[in-house]
Amino acid sequence: MLTLRTPAAVRRPAVVAALALALTACGSSGSGSGSTAYGTQDRAITVDAGEDFTLEVPASSAMGENWYLADPKPDPAVLDDGGKREDTDAGDDGMEYFDFTGVKAGKATVKLLHCPNGFCHGADEVTASPAPAASPVPTATGAPDDRVEYFVYEITVR
């Protein structure tokens, strides 16, 4: 019986290439942008000037769950708003991404409005008229649930 063996000189580069590919995939933020991603539990974030980062929030657009950048918008002298992206391929386990870049040293606040189950269709819908004193839109302290609420992120750019 004839046994063919792959020479070590061929196996090693193939293994190295496969390992490099695997490590590159492991280092990904999951947001698809190559920047550092922060979830809803990360409310105090520090980045360097020039650094890209993403606020990554769970959303099921099929169920009417959406997120919006609310007023007041972050200080553009400190943070550049790179816009919003959605992962629509994930179905009920989708994500929405808000991309930013640190511009210069300082502090900025990012306020995201969580709208579950189609309760609102934009940040201006909630902020356009004052909420009744008995039921203002609360600021969230935990994970997103079935209430309309604000998620406030304090960003420090160094």
mmCIF file of N, CA and C in Angstrom, residues 10-76:
data_model
loop_
_atom_site.group_PDB
_atom_site.id
_atom_site.type_symbol
_atom_site.label_atom_id
_atom_site.label_comp_id
_atom_site.label_asym_id
_atom_site.label_seq_id
_atom_site.Cartn_x
_atom_site.Cartn_y
_atom_site.Cartn_z
ATOM 1 N N VAL A 10 4.961 22.048 3.626
ATOM 2 C CA VAL A 10 3.648 22.476 3.133
ATOM 3 C C VAL A 10 2.672 22.598 4.296
ATOM 4 N N ARG A 11 2.743 21.675 5.268
ATOM 5 C CA ARG A 11 1.808 21.677 6.399
ATOM 6 C C ARG A 11 1.978 22.906 7.285
ATOM 7 N N ARG A 12 3.211 23.265 7.593
ATOM 8 C CA ARG A 12 3.456 24.379 8.519
ATOM 9 C C ARG A 12 2.844 25.698 8.032
ATOM 10 N N PRO A 13 3.093 26.117 6.787
ATOM 11 C CA PRO A 13 2.465 27.378 6.338
ATOM 12 C C PRO A 13 0.941 27.306 6.357
ATOM 13 N N ALA A 14 0.382 26.148 6.044
ATOM 14 C CA ALA A 14 -1.070 26.013 6.061
ATOM 15 C C ALA A 14 -1.614 26.160 7.480
ATOM 16 N N VAL A 15 -0.924 25.555 8.451
ATOM 17 C CA VAL A 15 -1.347 25.662 9.847
ATOM 18 C C VAL A 15 -1.197 27.100 10.332
ATOM 19 N N VAL A 16 -0.099 27.745 9.994
ATOM 20 C CA VAL A 16 0.127 29.129 10.395
ATOM 21 C C VAL A 16 -0.949 30.032 9.798
ATOM 22 N N ALA A 17 -1.292 29.839 8.545
ATOM 23 C CA ALA A 17 -2.322 30.654 7.895
ATOM 24 C C ALA A 17 -3.677 30.431 8.553
ATOM 25 N N ALA A 18 -4.013 29.182 8.858
ATOM 26 C CA ALA A 18 -5.294 28.890 9.509
ATOM 27 C C ALA A 18 -5.341 29.502 10.903
ATOM 28 N N LEU A 19 -4.248 29.415 11.644
ATOM 29 C CA LEU A 19 -4.182 29.992 12.976
ATOM 30 C C LEU A 19 -4.310 31.516 12.929
ATOM 31 N N ALA A 20 -3.633 32.151 11.991
ATOM 32 C CA ALA A 20 -3.722 33.615 11.847
ATOM 33 C C ALA A 20 -5.145 34.043 11.531
ATOM 34 N N LEU A 21 -5.816 33.299 10.668
ATOM 35 C CA LEU A 21 -7.200 33.606 10.320
ATOM 36 C C LEU A 21 -8.098 33.458 11.544
ATOM 37 N N ALA A 22 -7.902 32.405 12.317
ATOM 38 C CA ALA A 22 -8.708 32.180 13.508
ATOM 39 C C ALA A 22 -8.476 33.278 14.538
ATOM 40 N N LEU A 23 -7.243 33.686 14.745
ATOM 41 C CA LEU A 23 -6.953 34.740 15.716
ATOM 42 C C LEU A 23 -7.519 36.077 15.280
ATOM 43 N N THR A 24 -7.506 36.355 14.002
ATOM 44 C CA THR A 24 -8.089 37.594 13.494
ATOM 45 C C THR A 24 -9.581 37.619 13.769
ATOM 46 N N ALA A 25 -10.242 36.507 13.561
ATOM 47 C CA ALA A 25 -11.681 36.433 13.811
ATOM 48 C C ALA A 25 -11.980 36.585 15.294
ATOM 49 N N CYS A 26 -11.113 36.034 16.156
ATOM 50 C CA CYS A 26 -11.327 36.145 17.598
ATOM 51 C C CYS A 26 -11.176 37.575 18.074
ATOM 52 N N GLY A 27 -10.370 38.381 17.416
ATOM 53 C CA GLY A 27 -10.141 39.749 17.842
ATOM 54 C C GLY A 27 -11.201 40.709 17.370
ATOM 55 N N SER A 28 -12.143 40.258 16.599
ATOM 56 C CA SER A 28 -13.186 41.123 16.064
ATOM 57 C C SER A 28 -14.120 41.561 17.170
ATOM 58 N N SER A 29 -14.642 42.745 17.076
ATOM 59 C CA SER A 29 -15.548 43.261 18.091
ATOM 60 C C SER A 29 -16.952 42.724 17.932
ATOM 61 N N GLY A 30 -17.259 42.113 16.808
ATOM 62 C CA GLY A 30 -18.603 41.638 16.573
ATOM 63 C C GLY A 30 -19.490 42.700 15.945
ATOM 64 N N SER A 31 -19.069 43.923 15.944
ATOM 65 C CA SER A 31 -19.887 44.992 15.400
ATOM 66 C C SER A 31 -19.690 45.157 13.902
ATOM 67 N N GLY A 32 -18.686 44.508 13.356
ATOM 68 C CA GLY A 32 -18.453 44.580 11.932
ATOM 69 C C GLY A 32 -17.685 45.806 11.499
ATOM 70 N N SER A 33 -17.359 46.702 12.427
ATOM 71 C CA SER A 33 -16.685 47.931 12.031
ATOM 72 C C SER A 33 -15.200 47.925 12.354
ATOM 73 N N GLY A 34 -14.741 46.925 13.110
ATOM 74 C CA GLY A 34 -13.346 46.884 13.502
ATOM 75 C C GLY A 34 -13.043 47.753 14.705
ATOM 76 N N SER A 35 -14.026 48.443 15.261
ATOM 77 C CA SER A 35 -13.815 49.283 16.436
ATOM 78 C C SER A 35 -14.187 48.500 17.689
ATOM 79 N N THR A 36 -13.844 49.053 18.851
ATOM 80 C CA THR A 36 -14.213 48.431 20.112
ATOM 81 C C THR A 36 -15.708 48.619 20.328
ATOM 82 N N ALA A 37 -16.389 47.540 20.737
ATOM 83 C CA ALA A 37 -17.832 47.599 20.967
ATOM 84 C C ALA A 37 -18.127 47.566 22.458
ATOM 85 N N TYR A 38 -19.061 48.412 22.885
ATOM 86 C CA TYR A 38 -19.501 48.470 24.265
ATOM 87 C C TYR A 38 -20.991 48.174 24.310
ATOM 88 N N GLY A 39 -21.415 47.355 25.282
ATOM 89 C CA GLY A 39 -22.816 46.982 25.412
ATOM 90 C C GLY A 39 -23.578 47.903 26.350
ATOM 91 N N THR A 40 -24.810 47.525 26.636
ATOM 92 C CA THR A 40 -25.667 48.352 27.489
ATOM 93 C C THR A 40 -25.193 48.403 28.929
ATOM 94 N N GLN A 41 -24.359 47.454 29.340
ATOM 95 C CA GLN A 41 -23.834 47.462 30.701
ATOM 96 C C GLN A 41 -22.671 48.431 30.871
ATOM 97 N N ASP A 42 -22.103 48.912 29.776
ATOM 98 C CA ASP A 42 -20.949 49.821 29.799
ATOM 99 C C ASP A 42 -21.429 51.261 29.703
ATOM 100 N N ARG A 43 -21.649 51.916 30.837
ATOM 101 C CA ARG A 43 -22.194 53.272 30.813
ATOM 102 C C ARG A 43 -21.147 54.349 30.983
ATOM 103 N N ALA A 44 -19.954 53.978 31.457
ATOM 104 C CA ALA A 44 -18.840 54.926 31.580
ATOM 105 C C ALA A 44 -17.706 54.382 30.719
ATOM 106 N N ILE A 45 -17.391 55.113 29.657
ATOM 107 C CA ILE A 45 -16.446 54.635 28.649
ATOM 108 C C ILE A 45 -15.340 55.663 28.475
ATOM 109 N N THR A 46 -14.102 55.171 28.398
ATOM 110 C CA THR A 46 -12.955 56.044 28.145
ATOM 111 C C THR A 46 -12.280 55.586 26.858
ATOM 112 N N VAL A 47 -12.058 56.542 25.950
ATOM 113 C CA VAL A 47 -11.399 56.254 24.675
ATOM 114 C C VAL A 47 -10.322 57.304 24.431
ATOM 115 N N ASP A 48 -9.441 57.016 23.506
ATOM 116 C CA ASP A 48 -8.416 57.971 23.109
ATOM 117 C C ASP A 48 -8.927 58.840 21.961
ATOM 118 N N ALA A 49 -8.390 60.035 21.835
ATOM 119 C CA ALA A 49 -8.707 60.882 20.681
ATOM 120 C C ALA A 49 -8.307 60.119 19.420
ATOM 121 N N GLY A 50 -9.179 60.105 18.444
ATOM 122 C CA GLY A 50 -8.936 59.387 17.197
ATOM 123 C C GLY A 50 -9.426 57.951 17.207
ATOM 124 N N GLU A 51 -9.823 57.447 18.375
ATOM 125 C CA GLU A 51 -10.275 56.056 18.496
ATOM 126 C C GLU A 51 -11.736 55.910 18.083
ATOM 127 N N ASP A 52 -12.002 54.881 17.277
ATOM 128 C CA ASP A 52 -13.363 54.536 16.900
ATOM 129 C C ASP A 52 -13.937 53.587 17.949
ATOM 130 N N PHE A 53 -15.213 53.751 18.260
ATOM 131 C CA PHE A 53 -15.888 52.807 19.145
ATOM 132 C C PHE A 53 -17.360 52.734 18.770
ATOM 133 N N THR A 54 -17.997 51.678 19.249
ATOM 134 C CA THR A 54 -19.383 51.415 18.907
ATOM 135 C C THR A 54 -20.183 51.116 20.166
ATOM 136 N N LEU A 55 -21.373 51.687 20.250
ATOM 137 C CA LEU A 55 -22.334 51.288 21.270
ATOM 138 C C LEU A 55 -23.220 50.246 20.605
ATOM 139 N N GLU A 56 -23.225 49.047 21.176
ATOM 140 C CA GLU A 56 -23.902 47.884 20.590
ATOM 141 C C GLU A 56 -25.092 47.543 21.481
ATOM 142 N N VAL A 57 -26.302 47.604 20.912
ATOM 143 C CA VAL A 57 -27.509 47.379 21.706
ATOM 144 C C VAL A 57 -28.385 46.313 21.056
ATOM 145 N N PRO A 58 -29.019 45.462 21.862
ATOM 146 C CA PRO A 58 -29.861 44.396 21.308
ATOM 147 C C PRO A 58 -31.165 44.969 20.773
ATOM 148 N N ALA A 59 -31.583 44.471 19.619
ATOM 149 C CA ALA A 59 -32.827 44.972 19.025
ATOM 150 C C ALA A 59 -33.454 43.925 18.128
ATOM 151 N N SER A 60 -34.748 43.803 18.216
ATOM 152 C CA SER A 60 -35.504 42.927 17.337
ATOM 153 C C SER A 60 -36.447 43.808 16.525
ATOM 154 N N SER A 61 -35.965 44.275 15.376
ATOM 155 C CA SER A 61 -36.793 45.178 14.567
ATOM 156 C C SER A 61 -38.066 44.477 14.092
ATOM 157 N N ALA A 62 -38.037 43.147 13.965
ATOM 158 C CA ALA A 62 -39.239 42.407 13.567
ATOM 159 C C ALA A 62 -40.330 42.530 14.631
ATOM 160 N N MET A 63 -39.922 42.733 15.883
ATOM 161 C CA MET A 63 -40.870 42.880 16.987
ATOM 162 C C MET A 63 -41.133 44.350 17.307
ATOM 163 N N GLY A 64 -40.620 45.255 16.468
ATOM 164 C CA GLY A 64 -40.846 46.677 16.677
ATOM 165 C C GLY A 64 -39.923 47.308 17.688
ATOM 166 N N GLU A 65 -38.809 46.644 18.008
ATOM 167 C CA GLU A 65 -37.854 47.183 18.976
ATOM 168 C C GLU A 65 -36.793 47.980 18.234
ATOM 169 N N ASN A 66 -36.611 49.241 18.625
ATOM 170 C CA ASN A 66 -35.631 50.112 17.983
ATOM 171 C C ASN A 66 -34.968 51.002 19.007
ATOM 172 N N TRP A 67 -33.826 51.555 18.606
ATOM 173 C CA TRP A 67 -33.051 52.486 19.420
ATOM 174 C C TRP A 67 -32.817 53.754 18.617
ATOM 175 N N TYR A 68 -32.769 54.899 19.316
ATOM 176 C CA TYR A 68 -32.571 56.185 18.661
ATOM 177 C C TYR A 68 -31.597 57.033 19.470
ATOM 178 N N LEU A 69 -30.771 57.813 18.775
ATOM 179 C CA LEU A 69 -29.908 58.787 19.422
ATOM 180 C C LEU A 69 -30.794 59.973 19.800
ATOM 181 N N ALA A 70 -30.882 60.249 21.093
ATOM 182 C CA ALA A 70 -31.802 61.275 21.594
ATOM 183 C C ALA A 70 -31.069 62.582 21.878
ATOM 184 N N ASP A 71 -31.838 63.635 22.025
ATOM 185 C CA ASP A 71 -31.305 64.937 22.403
ATOM 186 C C ASP A 71 -31.066 64.972 23.907
ATOM 187 N N PRO A 72 -30.100 65.706 24.365
ATOM 188 C CA PRO A 72 -29.145 66.466 23.564
ATOM 189 C C PRO A 72 -28.099 65.541 22.942
ATOM 190 N N LYS A 73 -27.740 65.844 21.717
ATOM 191 C CA LYS A 73 -26.724 65.071 20.996
ATOM 192 C C LYS A 73 -25.357 65.291 21.653
ATOM 193 N N PRO A 74 -24.435 64.330 21.483
ATOM 194 C CA PRO A 74 -23.098 64.508 22.063
ATOM 195 C C PRO A 74 -22.374 65.704 21.455
ATOM 196 N N ASP A 75 -21.511 66.326 22.241
ATOM 197 C CA ASP A 75 -20.734 67.481 21.809
ATOM 198 C C ASP A 75 -19.866 67.090 20.608
ATOM 199 N N PRO A 76 -20.085 67.679 19.429
ATOM 200 C CA PRO A 76 -19.310 67.309 18.241
ATOM 201 C C PRO A 76 -17.830 67.696 18.329
#
